[in-house]
Coordinates of C-alpha atoms in Angstrom, one line a residue:
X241 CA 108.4 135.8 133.4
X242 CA 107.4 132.5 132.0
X243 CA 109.5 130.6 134.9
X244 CA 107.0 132.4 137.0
X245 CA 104.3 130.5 136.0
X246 CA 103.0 126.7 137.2
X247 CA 104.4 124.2 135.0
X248 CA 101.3 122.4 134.4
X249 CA 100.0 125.9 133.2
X250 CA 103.4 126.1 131.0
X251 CA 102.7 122.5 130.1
X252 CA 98.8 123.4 128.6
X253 CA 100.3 126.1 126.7
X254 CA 103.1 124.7 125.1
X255 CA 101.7 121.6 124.2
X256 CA 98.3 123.0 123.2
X257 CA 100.0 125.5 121.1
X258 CA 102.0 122.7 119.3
X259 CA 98.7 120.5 118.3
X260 CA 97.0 123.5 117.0
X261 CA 99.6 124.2 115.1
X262 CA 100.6 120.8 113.8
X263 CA 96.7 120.5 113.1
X264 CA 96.7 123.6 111.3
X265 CA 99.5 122.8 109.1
X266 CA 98.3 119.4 108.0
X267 CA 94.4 120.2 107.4
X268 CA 95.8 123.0 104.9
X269 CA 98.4 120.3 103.7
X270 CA 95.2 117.9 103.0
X271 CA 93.0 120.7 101.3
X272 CA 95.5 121.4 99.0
X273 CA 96.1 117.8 98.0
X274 CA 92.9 117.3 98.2
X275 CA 92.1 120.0 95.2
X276 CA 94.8 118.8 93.3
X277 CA 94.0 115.6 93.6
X278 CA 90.3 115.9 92.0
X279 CA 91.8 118.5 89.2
X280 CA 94.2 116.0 88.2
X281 CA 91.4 113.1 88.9
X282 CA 88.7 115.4 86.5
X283 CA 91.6 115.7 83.9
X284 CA 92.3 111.7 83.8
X285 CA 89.0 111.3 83.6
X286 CA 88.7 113.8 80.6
X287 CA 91.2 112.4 78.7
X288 CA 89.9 108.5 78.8
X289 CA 86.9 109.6 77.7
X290 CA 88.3 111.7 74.8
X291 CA 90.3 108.3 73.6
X292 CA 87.1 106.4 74.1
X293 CA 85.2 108.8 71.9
X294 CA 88.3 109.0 69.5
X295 CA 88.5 105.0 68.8
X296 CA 84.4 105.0 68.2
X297 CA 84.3 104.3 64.8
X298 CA 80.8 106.4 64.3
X299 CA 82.8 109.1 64.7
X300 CA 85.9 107.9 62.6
X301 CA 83.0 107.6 59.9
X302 CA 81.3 110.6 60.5
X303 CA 84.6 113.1 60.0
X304 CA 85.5 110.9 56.8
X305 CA 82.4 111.8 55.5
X306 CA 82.0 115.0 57.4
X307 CA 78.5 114.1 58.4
X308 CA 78.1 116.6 60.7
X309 CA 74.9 116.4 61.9
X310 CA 75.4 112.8 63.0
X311 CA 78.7 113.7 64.7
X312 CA 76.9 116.8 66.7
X313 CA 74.2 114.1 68.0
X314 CA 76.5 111.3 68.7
X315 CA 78.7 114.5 70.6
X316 CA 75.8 115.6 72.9
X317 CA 74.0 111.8 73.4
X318 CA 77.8 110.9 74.9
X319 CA 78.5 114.3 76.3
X320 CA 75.2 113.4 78.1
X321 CA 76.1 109.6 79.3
X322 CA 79.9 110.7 80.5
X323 CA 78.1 113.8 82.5
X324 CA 80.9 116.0 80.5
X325 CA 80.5 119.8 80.0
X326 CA 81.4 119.7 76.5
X327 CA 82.5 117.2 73.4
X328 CA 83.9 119.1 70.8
X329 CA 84.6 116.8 67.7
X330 CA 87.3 118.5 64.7
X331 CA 88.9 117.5 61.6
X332 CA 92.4 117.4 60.8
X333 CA 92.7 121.4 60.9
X334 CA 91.0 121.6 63.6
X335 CA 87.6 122.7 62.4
X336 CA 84.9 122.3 64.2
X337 CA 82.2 119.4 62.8
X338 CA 80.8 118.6 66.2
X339 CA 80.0 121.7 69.0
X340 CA 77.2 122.4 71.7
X341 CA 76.6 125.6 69.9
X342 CA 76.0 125.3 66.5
X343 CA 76.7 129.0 65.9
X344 CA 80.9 128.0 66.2
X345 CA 80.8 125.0 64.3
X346 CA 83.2 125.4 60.9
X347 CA 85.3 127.7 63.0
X348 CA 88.8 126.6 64.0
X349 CA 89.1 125.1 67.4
X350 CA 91.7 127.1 68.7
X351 CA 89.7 130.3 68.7
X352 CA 88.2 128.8 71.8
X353 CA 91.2 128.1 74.0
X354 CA 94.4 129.3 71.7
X355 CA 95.1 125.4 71.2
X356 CA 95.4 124.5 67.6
X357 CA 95.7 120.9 68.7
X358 CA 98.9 120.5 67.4
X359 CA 100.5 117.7 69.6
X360 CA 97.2 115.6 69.3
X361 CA 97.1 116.1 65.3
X362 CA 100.6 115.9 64.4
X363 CA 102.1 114.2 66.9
X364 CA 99.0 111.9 67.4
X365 CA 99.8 112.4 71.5
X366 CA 96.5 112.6 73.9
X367 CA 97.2 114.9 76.4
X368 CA 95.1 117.1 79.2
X369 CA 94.6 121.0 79.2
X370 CA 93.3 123.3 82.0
X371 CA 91.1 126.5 79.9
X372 CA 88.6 129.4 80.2
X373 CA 86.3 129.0 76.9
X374 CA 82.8 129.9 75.7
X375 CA 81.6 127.5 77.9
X376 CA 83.5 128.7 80.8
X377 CA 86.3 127.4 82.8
X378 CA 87.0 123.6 82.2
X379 CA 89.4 120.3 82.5
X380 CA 89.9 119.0 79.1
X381 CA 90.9 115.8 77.6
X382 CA 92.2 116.2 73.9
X383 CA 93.1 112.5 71.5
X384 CA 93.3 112.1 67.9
X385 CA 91.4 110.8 66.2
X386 CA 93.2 108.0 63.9
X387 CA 92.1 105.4 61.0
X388 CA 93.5 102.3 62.2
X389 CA 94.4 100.5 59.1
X390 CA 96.4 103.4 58.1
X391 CA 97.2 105.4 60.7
X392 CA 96.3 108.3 59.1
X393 CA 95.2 111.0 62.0
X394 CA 91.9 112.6 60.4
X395 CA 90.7 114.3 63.1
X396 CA 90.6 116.2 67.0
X397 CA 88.1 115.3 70.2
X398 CA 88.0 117.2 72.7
X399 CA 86.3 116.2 76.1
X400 CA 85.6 119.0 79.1
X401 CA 84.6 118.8 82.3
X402 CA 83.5 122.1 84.2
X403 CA 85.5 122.7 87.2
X404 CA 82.7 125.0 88.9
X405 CA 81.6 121.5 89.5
X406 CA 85.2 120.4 91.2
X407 CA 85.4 123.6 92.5
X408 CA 81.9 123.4 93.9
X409 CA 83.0 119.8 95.5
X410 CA 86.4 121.1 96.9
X411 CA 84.4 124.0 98.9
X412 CA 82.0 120.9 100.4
X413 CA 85.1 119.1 101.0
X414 CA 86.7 122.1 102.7
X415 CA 84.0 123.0 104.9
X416 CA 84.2 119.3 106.7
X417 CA 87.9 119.5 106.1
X418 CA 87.8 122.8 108.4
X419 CA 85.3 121.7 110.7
X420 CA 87.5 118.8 111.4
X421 CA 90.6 120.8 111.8
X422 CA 88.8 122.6 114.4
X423 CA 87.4 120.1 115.7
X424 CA 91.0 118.5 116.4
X425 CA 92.0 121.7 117.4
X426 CA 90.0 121.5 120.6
X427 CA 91.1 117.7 121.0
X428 CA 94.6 119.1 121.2
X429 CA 94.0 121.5 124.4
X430 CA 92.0 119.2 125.7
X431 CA 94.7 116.7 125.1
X432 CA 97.5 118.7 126.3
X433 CA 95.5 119.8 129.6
X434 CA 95.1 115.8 130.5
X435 CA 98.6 115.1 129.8
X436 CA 100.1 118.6 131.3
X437 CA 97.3 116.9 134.8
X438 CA 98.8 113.4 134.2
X439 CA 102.5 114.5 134.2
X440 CA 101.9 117.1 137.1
X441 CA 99.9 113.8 138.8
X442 CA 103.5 111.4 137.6
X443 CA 105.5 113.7 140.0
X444 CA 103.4 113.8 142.5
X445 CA 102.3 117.6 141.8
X446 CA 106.1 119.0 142.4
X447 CA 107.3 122.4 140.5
X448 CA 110.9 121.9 139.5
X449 CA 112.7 123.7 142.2
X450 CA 110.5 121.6 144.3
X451 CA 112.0 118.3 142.5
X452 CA 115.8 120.0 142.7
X453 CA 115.3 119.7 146.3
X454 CA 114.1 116.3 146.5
X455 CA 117.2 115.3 144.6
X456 CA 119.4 116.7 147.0
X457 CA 117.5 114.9 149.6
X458 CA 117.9 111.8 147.7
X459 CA 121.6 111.6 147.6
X460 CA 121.4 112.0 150.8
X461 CA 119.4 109.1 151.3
X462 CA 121.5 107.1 148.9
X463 CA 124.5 107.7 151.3
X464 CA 122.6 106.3 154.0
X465 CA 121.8 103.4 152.9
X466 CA 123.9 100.4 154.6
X467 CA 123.6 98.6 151.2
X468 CA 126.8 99.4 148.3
X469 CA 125.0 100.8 145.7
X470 CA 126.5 101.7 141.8
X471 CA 124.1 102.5 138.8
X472 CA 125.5 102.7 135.6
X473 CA 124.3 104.5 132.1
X474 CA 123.7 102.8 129.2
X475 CA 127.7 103.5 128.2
X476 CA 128.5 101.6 131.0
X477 CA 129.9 104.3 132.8
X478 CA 129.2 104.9 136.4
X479 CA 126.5 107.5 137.3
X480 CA 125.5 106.7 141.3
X481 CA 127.5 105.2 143.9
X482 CA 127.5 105.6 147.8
X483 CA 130.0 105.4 150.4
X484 CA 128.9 102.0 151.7
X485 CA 130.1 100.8 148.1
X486 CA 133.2 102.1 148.6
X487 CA 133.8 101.0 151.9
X488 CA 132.3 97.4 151.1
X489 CA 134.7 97.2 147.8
X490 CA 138.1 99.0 149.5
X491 CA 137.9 101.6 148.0
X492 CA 139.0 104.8 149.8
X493 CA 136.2 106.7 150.7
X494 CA 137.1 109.8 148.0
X495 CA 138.1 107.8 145.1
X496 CA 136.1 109.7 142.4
X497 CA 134.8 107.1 140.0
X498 CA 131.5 109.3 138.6
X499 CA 131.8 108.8 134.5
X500 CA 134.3 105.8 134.9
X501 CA 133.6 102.9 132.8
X502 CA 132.4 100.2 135.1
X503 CA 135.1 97.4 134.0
X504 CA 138.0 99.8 134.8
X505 CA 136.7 99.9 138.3
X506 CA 135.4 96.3 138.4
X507 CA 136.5 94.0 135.6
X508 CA 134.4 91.2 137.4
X509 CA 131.2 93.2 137.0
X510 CA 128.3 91.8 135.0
X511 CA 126.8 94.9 135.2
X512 CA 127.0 95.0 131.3
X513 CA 125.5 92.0 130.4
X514 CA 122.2 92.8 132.3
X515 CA 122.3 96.0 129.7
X516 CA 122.5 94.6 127.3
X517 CA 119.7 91.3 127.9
X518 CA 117.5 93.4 130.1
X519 CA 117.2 90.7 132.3
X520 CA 117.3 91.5 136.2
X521 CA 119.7 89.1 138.5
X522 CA 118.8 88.9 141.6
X523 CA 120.7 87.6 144.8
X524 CA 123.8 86.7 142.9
X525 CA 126.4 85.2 144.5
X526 CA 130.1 87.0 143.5
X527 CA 133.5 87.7 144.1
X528 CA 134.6 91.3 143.7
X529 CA 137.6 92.4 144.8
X530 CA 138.3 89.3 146.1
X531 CA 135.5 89.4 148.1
X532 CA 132.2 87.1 148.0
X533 CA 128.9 89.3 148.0
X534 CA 125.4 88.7 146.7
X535 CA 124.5 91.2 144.5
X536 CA 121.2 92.2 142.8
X537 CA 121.1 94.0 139.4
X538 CA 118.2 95.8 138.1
X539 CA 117.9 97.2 134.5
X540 CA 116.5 100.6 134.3
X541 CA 114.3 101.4 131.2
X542 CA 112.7 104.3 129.8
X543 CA 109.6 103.0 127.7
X544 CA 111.2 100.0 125.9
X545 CA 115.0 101.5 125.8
X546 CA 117.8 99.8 128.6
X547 CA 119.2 103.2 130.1
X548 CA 121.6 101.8 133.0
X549 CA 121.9 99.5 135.1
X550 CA 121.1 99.8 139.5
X551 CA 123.2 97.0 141.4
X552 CA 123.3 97.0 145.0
X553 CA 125.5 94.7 146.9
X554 CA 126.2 93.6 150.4
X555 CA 129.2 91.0 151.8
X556 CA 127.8 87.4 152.3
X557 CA 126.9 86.5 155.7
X558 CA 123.7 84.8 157.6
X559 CA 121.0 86.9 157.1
X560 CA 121.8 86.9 153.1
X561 CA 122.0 83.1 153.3
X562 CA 118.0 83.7 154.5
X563 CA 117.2 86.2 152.1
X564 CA 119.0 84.5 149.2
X565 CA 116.7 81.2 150.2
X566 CA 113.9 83.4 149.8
X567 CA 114.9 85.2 146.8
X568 CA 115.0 81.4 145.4
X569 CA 111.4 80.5 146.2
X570 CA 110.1 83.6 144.3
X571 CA 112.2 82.2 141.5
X572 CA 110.5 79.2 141.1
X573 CA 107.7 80.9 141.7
X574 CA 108.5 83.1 138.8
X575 CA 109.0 79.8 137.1
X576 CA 105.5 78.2 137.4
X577 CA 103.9 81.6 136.5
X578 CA 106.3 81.5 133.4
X579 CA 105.1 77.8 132.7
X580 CA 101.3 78.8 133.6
X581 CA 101.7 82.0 130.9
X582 CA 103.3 79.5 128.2
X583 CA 100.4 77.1 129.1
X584 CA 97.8 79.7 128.7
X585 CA 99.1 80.5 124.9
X586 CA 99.0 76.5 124.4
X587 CA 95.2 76.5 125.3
X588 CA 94.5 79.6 123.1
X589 CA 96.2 78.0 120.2
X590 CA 94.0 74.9 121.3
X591 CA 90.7 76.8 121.2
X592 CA 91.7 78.3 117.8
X593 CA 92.4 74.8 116.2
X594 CA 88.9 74.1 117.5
X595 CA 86.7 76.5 116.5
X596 CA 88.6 76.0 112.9
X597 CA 87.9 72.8 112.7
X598 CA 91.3 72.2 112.8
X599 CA 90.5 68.7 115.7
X600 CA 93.3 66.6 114.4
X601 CA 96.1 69.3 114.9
X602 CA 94.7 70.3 118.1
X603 CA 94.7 67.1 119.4
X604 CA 98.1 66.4 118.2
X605 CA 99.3 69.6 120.2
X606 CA 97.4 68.6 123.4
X607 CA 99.5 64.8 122.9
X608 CA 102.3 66.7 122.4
X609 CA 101.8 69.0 125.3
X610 CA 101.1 66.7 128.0
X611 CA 103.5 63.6 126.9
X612 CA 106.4 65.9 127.4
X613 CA 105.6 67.9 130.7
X614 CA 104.2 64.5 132.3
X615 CA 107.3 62.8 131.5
X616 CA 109.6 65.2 132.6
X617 CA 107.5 65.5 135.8
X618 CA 107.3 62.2 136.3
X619 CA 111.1 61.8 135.8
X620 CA 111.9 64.7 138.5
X621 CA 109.2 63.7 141.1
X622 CA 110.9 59.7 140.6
X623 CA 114.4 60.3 140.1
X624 CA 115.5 63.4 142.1
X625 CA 113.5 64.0 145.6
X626 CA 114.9 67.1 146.8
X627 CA 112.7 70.1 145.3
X628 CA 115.5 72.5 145.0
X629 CA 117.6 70.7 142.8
X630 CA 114.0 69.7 140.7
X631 CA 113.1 72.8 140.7
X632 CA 116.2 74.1 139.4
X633 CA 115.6 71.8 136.9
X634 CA 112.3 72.1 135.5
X635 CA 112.9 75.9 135.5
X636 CA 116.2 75.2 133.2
X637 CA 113.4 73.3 131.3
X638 CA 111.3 75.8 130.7
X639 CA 113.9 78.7 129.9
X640 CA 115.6 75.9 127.3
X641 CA 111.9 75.9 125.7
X642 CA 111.9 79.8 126.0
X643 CA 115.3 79.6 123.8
X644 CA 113.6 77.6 121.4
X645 CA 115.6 74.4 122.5
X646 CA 115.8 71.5 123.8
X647 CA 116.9 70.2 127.1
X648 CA 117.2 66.1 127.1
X649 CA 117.2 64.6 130.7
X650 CA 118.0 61.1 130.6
X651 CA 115.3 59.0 131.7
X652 CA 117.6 56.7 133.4
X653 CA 118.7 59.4 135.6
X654 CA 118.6 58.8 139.3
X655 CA 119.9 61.7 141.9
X656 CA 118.1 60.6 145.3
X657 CA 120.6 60.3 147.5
X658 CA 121.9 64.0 148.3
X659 CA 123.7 64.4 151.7
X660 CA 122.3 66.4 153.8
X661 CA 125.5 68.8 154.6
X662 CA 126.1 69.2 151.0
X663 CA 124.4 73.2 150.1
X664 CA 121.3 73.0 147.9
X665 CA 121.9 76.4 146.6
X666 CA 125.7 76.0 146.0
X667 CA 124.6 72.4 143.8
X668 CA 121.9 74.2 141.9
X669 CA 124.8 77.1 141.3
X670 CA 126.9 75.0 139.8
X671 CA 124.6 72.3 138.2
X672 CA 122.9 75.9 137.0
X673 CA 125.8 77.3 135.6
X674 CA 126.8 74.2 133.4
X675 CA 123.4 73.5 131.5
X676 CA 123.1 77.8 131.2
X677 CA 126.4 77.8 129.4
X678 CA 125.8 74.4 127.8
X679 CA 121.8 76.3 126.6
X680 CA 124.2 79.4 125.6
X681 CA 126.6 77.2 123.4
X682 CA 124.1 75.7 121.5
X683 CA 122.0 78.6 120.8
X684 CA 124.9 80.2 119.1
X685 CA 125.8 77.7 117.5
X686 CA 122.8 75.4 116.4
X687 CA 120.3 77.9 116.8
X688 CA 116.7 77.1 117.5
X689 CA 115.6 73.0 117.3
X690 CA 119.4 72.5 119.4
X691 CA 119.9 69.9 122.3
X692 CA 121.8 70.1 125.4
X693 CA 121.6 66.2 127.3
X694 CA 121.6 66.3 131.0
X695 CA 122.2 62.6 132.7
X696 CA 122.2 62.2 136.4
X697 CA 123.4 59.3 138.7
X698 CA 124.2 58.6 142.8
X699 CA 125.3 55.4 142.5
X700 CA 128.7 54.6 144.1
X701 CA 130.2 57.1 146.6
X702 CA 129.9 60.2 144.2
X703 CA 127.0 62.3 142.5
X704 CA 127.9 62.4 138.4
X705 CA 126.4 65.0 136.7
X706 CA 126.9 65.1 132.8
X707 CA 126.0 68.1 130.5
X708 CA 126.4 67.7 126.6
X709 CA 125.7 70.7 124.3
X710 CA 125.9 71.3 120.2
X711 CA 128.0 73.9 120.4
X712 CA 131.3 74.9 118.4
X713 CA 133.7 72.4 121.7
X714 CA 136.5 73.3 123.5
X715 CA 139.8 72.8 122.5
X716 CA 141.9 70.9 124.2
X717 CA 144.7 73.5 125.1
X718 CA 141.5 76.0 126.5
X719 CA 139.5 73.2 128.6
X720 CA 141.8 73.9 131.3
X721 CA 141.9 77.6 131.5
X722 CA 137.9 78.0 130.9
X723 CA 137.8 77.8 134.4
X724 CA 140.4 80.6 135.2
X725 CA 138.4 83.8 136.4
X726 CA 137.7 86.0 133.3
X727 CA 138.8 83.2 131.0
X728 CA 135.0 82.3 128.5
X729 CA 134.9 81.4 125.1
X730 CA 132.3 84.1 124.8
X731 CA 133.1 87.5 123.4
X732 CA 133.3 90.0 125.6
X733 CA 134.7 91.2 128.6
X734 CA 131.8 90.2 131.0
X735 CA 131.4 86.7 131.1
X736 CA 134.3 84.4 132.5
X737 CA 132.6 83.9 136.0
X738 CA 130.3 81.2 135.8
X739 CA 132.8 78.2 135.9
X740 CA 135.3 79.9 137.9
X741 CA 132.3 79.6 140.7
X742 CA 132.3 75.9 140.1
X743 CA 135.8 75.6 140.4
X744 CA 135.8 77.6 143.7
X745 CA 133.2 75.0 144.9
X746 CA 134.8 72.4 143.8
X747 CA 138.1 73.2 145.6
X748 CA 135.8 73.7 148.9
X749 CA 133.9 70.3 148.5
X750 CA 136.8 67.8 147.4
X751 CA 135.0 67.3 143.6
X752 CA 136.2 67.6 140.3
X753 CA 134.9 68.2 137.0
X754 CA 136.1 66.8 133.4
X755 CA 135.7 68.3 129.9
X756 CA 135.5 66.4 126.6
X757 CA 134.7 67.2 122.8
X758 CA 133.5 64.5 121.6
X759 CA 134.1 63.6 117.9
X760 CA 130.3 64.2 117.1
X761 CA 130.9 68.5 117.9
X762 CA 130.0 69.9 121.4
X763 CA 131.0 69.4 124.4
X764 CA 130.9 67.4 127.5
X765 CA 131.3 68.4 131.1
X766 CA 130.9 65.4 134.0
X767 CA 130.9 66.8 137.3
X768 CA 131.7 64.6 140.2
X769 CA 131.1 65.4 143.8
X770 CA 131.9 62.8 146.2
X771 CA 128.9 62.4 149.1
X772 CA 131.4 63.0 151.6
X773 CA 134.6 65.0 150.9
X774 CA 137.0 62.4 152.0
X775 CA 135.5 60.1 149.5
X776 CA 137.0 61.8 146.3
X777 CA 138.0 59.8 143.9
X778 CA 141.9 58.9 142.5
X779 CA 140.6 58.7 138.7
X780 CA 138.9 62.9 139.2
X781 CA 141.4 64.8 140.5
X782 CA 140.4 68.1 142.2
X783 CA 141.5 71.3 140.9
X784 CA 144.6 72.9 142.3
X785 CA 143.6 76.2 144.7

């Protein structure tokens, strides 16, 4: 029966039925704190005064001497200026010297409540009682009264507040307090009949049997596609996959891999890392299977939370060398927006030193500020022409400051003269690759404040590039097989592709690359690639295929 009704309809009732209730509960939750916060509020207020009165020595005096006309005035004149019902003033057997009706004074105080007093005068403790009396239902405060030279207790006070008066307050209280609740009440199916319109409006006004079948024709959309698709969970198990992914990886068309962990199926996947940074990668360049493909990986969230990962993938051909350029000019546009948000903080940080007063920081900042970036700019637009690889370069720049460090281009560095024939995006790859593990190094292992040094130089018949980090170094007996495929000195099984990439380019261009640790900690790679390949060098031997 209620499957036959419209889910936004199931939505209003559910969810208003839930705030009502939830209201319900905690308005009766705060009434009842409420009372017993002012009864034990009236009671602690009860008692101080009952000390107060106690320590006075007027009456200290006046029960000494039993002066009890003096004790009722002083009673009423402070019962009067603490707004109390009642001060009742006794001796030490708790007989009455001080009462607001004379006709009980000289009788004990206990035929009032049935309290004799007897842990204020013989343990000399104050306490707080809650009692029906002569003067009708009341909060009281009860402290001996003691001579303090001798500490002799000579006497009893006791202090009362009327709680018609609290009780008078709660039921004000309690008639906003209910008001409110309904009130809130009406806020909740009002609430839950936008949010039951906005989820119906979310998916698109479909019932669920209506969504079932959109699924199914979904899956079958998937398996049209002529892109490889896989989407993992946030286990790293594999959810989604279509045919063309099999096909494209050699997989036989029926090889079940649903609920497979993504590394048994392919260990060269970096599916995992982009779950766990949240950072999408986006015309990738890979081998997998022994295959090169470009690849773009997508995190999928939920709110704030990583749920799985979406790759696609395709084998490398023309049109991807196309799309992959274009893919790269969004990047740096990415970049410069990046650089204009981190800009835009500067100047509000700026405008806040100002309007303090702050001048002399401020300017300091804007020195700061434009010293840097016009130096680096400078440096790029002098020393290295072609845009890619600049651009490459100042967007390395800016995710080094993103890290919190530092990435030190040497101001001698020159990089002009590029051949034309040798691939911008394949140098940028592998120039890429070293200062990102070189900014990855260091972050582990320096932390923030950390320096990775960059130098750059054409002269001769090679281009030198040199990348120094702080991290932990290499040793000698791994510098070698760092640049095995799956081989990193990170944890984990995902990494270990980077520089196997640079060594495949390397074979394919006739360069070679060297690693050092040099005595101050780090390391040191110095990549050379001669401008032609027949010019490689006898001192840099290539790597072996």
């Amino acid at each position: 029966m209620f499957r036959k009704i419209k889910l936004k309809t199931r939505m209003i009732l559910t969810l208003g039925l839930v705030g009502a209730l939830q209201t319900i509960l905690i308005g009766v939750f705060a009434g009842y704190y409420l009372s017993e916060s002012l009864y034990d509020e009236i009671g602690q207020r009860a008692l101080m005064v009952a000390k107060t009165v106690a320590a006075t020595p007027a009456v200290i005096s006046g029960i000494q001497n039993r002066n009890v006309a003096d004790l009722n005035h002083l009673a009423a004149r402070l019962a009067d200026t603490n707004e109390a019902l009642f001060i009742v003033i006794g001796d030490h057997n708790a007989i009455r010297l001080a009462h607001p009706d004379p006709g009980r004074l000289g009788h004990s105080m206990a035929d009032d409540d049935g309290d004799y007093g007897r842990q204020a005068l013989v343990h000399g403790e104050a306490y707080v009682a809650r009692a029906l009396g002569s003067l009708g239902e009341s909060m009281r405060g009860k402290a001996p009264v003691v001579i303090p030279a001798t500490g002799e207790i000579i006497g009893i006070v006791s202090v009362g507040y009327s709680l018609a008066q609290v009780e008078a307050i709660i039921e004000r209280y309690n008639f906003v307090l209910y008001g409110v609740i309904g009130v809130m009440v009406m806020i909740s199916i009002v609430a839950a009949i936008v949010i039951a319109g906005r989820f119906k409006q979310a998916i698109f006004g479909l019932e669920p049997e209506e969504i079932a079948r959109l699924f199914r024709e979904r899956d079958a959309t998937l398996q049209s596609v002529r892109e490889g698709i896989i989407a993992i969970n946030r286990d790293g198990r594999i959810t989604t996959v279509n045919r063309t992914a099999l096909d494209t990886l050699g997989l036989e068309p029926e090889t079940p891999l649903a609920g497979e962990p993504i590394l048994s199926v392919l260990p060269e996947s970096d599916l995992l890392s982009v779950l766990e940074s949240g950072i999408p990668d986006f015309d990738r360049e890979v081998w997998l299977r022994g295959r090169q493909m470009i690849v773009n990986r997508l995190p999928v969230r939920e709110g704030d939370d990583i749920i799985g990962v979406v790759a696609s993938f395709r084998l490398r051909d023309e049109v991807d060398q196309v799309s992959r350029q274009l893919t790269r000019i969004q990047q740096y546009a990415d970049t410069l927006r990046s650089q204009t948000h981190e800009y835009s903080n500067k100047l509000h940080t700026i405008a806040g030193l100002i309007q303090i007063g702050a001048t002399d920081d401020a300017l300091t900042l804007i020195g700061s500020e434009v010293s840097d970036h016009q130096a680096l700019l400078h440096l790029l637009l002098d020393a290295v022409p072609d845009p890619v690889l600049a651009g490459c370069l100042l967007g390395k720049y800016n995710r080094a400051r993103e890290m919190g460090l530092h990435l030190d281009i040497d101001p001698g560095s020159q990089m002009a003269d590029i051949p034309e024939r040798l691939p911008r995006d394949q140098l940028v790859s592998v120039v890429g690759n070293l200062i990102d593990n070189a900014l990855e190094a260091t972050r582990l292992h320096t932390g923030e404040g950390g320096r990775v040094q960059l130098s750059m130089t054409d002269l001769g018949q090679e281009l030198i590039f040199e990348v120094e980090d702080q991290g932990p170094g290499i040793p000698q007996s791994a510098q070698q097989k760092i640049f095995e495929k799956g081989v990193s000195s990170k944890e984990g099984d995902e990494h270990g592709i980077g520089l196997h990439l640079v060594r495949l380019f390397l074979n394919r261009w006739g360069g070679s690359i060297t690693v050092e640790s040099p005595s101050t900690g780090g390391s040191r790679f110095t990549l050379y690639l001669p401008k032609t390949p027949e010019a490689r060098t006898a001192h840099c031997p290539p790597f072996d295929s």
